[in-house]
Amino acid sequence: MIPPGPRRFGLLAYGDPNIDLVFAVDRVPAADDKVLGRHLGRHAGGTAANVACAAARLGLPAAAYGRVGRDDGDGDFLVTEFQCFGVAVQWVRPVAGPCATALILVQGDGEKALVYAPLPGWPLDKATLAQALEQSRVVYAMPYDLAEFEAVSRLARAAGALVAIDVEAAVAPNPERLAALLPLADIVFFNEGGFRAATGLRPTTDHTRPLLKQGPRLVVVSMGARGAIAVQGDDSVIQPAFPARAVDATGAGDCFNAAVLARLLNGDHLANALRFAAAAASLAITAIGARAGFPDHEAVAAMLSTADQAVNNTGQVHHFGPSKT
Ligand SMILES: OC[C@H]1O[C@H](O)[C@H](O)[C@@H]1O
């Protein structure tokens, strides 16, 4: 499905990176409630930016397209963080003001609550984005703004790049918005809440398959500890999650989606790509900070080989690794 080619980048991540202010708390407070923070950390984040970093760590050449604020040192920090993962930054441009910021509360079981303050306007500059897309095989975007995303999708298709989107509840809170997005995308990733909000249904392969009729060639739904499902053509894949000790779920979905793309771009079949991605995501949740647990290819391969040995030795699947606390 994904065109091979002499393009320089497998993945172009469209979207501003964020500063993530992460509070570790025993539990996420309700309205009018107060809890003590156990730890406060400052990390690099942002959904598309995280996907670029995870993909690059897994060996897929990746570039970022977005803006950082130039008012303080945060912009330099975010650019340096991209570079540490090997993500190309020539299309990350400084703008006046602070960086986009997310406040994230991570509770004891690794689950989180998140407030996101984006930069005003769009990162989009048609000339530079067209240039970036011509050098990329897939562009990955969070389509918060429909008009902006229509322009990105149009430019991508003119440049011969596939369009992958990440649909969470804030992106498509209802079926009408989803119907507007689907014809503009080739690959659609949902999280569980995003699928429920956008379709009004629970995620099953039967509920997912009809979405292929509206445009995309591949639809993937990741559901955390409940695993993932995917549909493509006549294929359906159901992939269980790998057990892991959950410390911080932030960025695990980004790692999962990056790994699916990295393996498909490498020529893997869908089922293998999903299994690899499930293993990668189970490693990603073991450290605090969206990107801190992102594994490289060797770490994922080692985990899969341990899983295979457990099956070979006993003829049945064993839970391996520390269990969730
Ligand atoms: O997908 C995780 C990301 O979402 C939020 O935008 C945070 O920046 C975090 O890094």
PDB file of C-alpha atoms in Angstrom, residues 5 12 37 52 56 61 81 83 91 121 143 170 239 243 284:
ATOM      1  CA  GLY A   5      10.674   5.147  -3.401  1.00  0.00           C
ATOM      2  CA  LEU A  12       6.927  13.666   7.939  1.00  0.00           C
ATOM      3  CA  GLY A  37       1.867  16.169  43.190  1.00  0.00           C
ATOM      4  CA  ALA A  52       8.447  11.286  14.458  1.00  0.00           C
ATOM      5  CA  ALA A  56      13.233   7.578  14.008  1.00  0.00           C
ATOM      6  CA  PRO A  61      14.041   8.301   8.591  1.00  0.00           C
ATOM      7  CA  GLU A  81      15.171  16.764  21.627  1.00  0.00           C
ATOM      8  CA  GLN A  83      17.877  15.937  17.087  1.00  0.00           C
ATOM      9  CA  TRP A  91      11.147  22.469   8.666  1.00  0.00           C
ATOM     10  CA  GLY A 121      -2.944  29.635  13.867  1.00  0.00           C
ATOM     11  CA  PRO A 143      -6.526  17.036  11.992  1.00  0.00           C
ATOM     12  CA  ALA A 170     -10.960  16.076  20.427  1.00  0.00           C
ATOM     13  CA  GLN A 239      -3.655  -8.024  18.199  1.00  0.00           C
ATOM     14  CA  PRO A 243       1.579  -7.143  29.493  1.00  0.00           C
ATOM     15  CA  ALA A 284       6.954   2.833  25.798  1.00  0.00           C
TER      16      ALA A 284
END
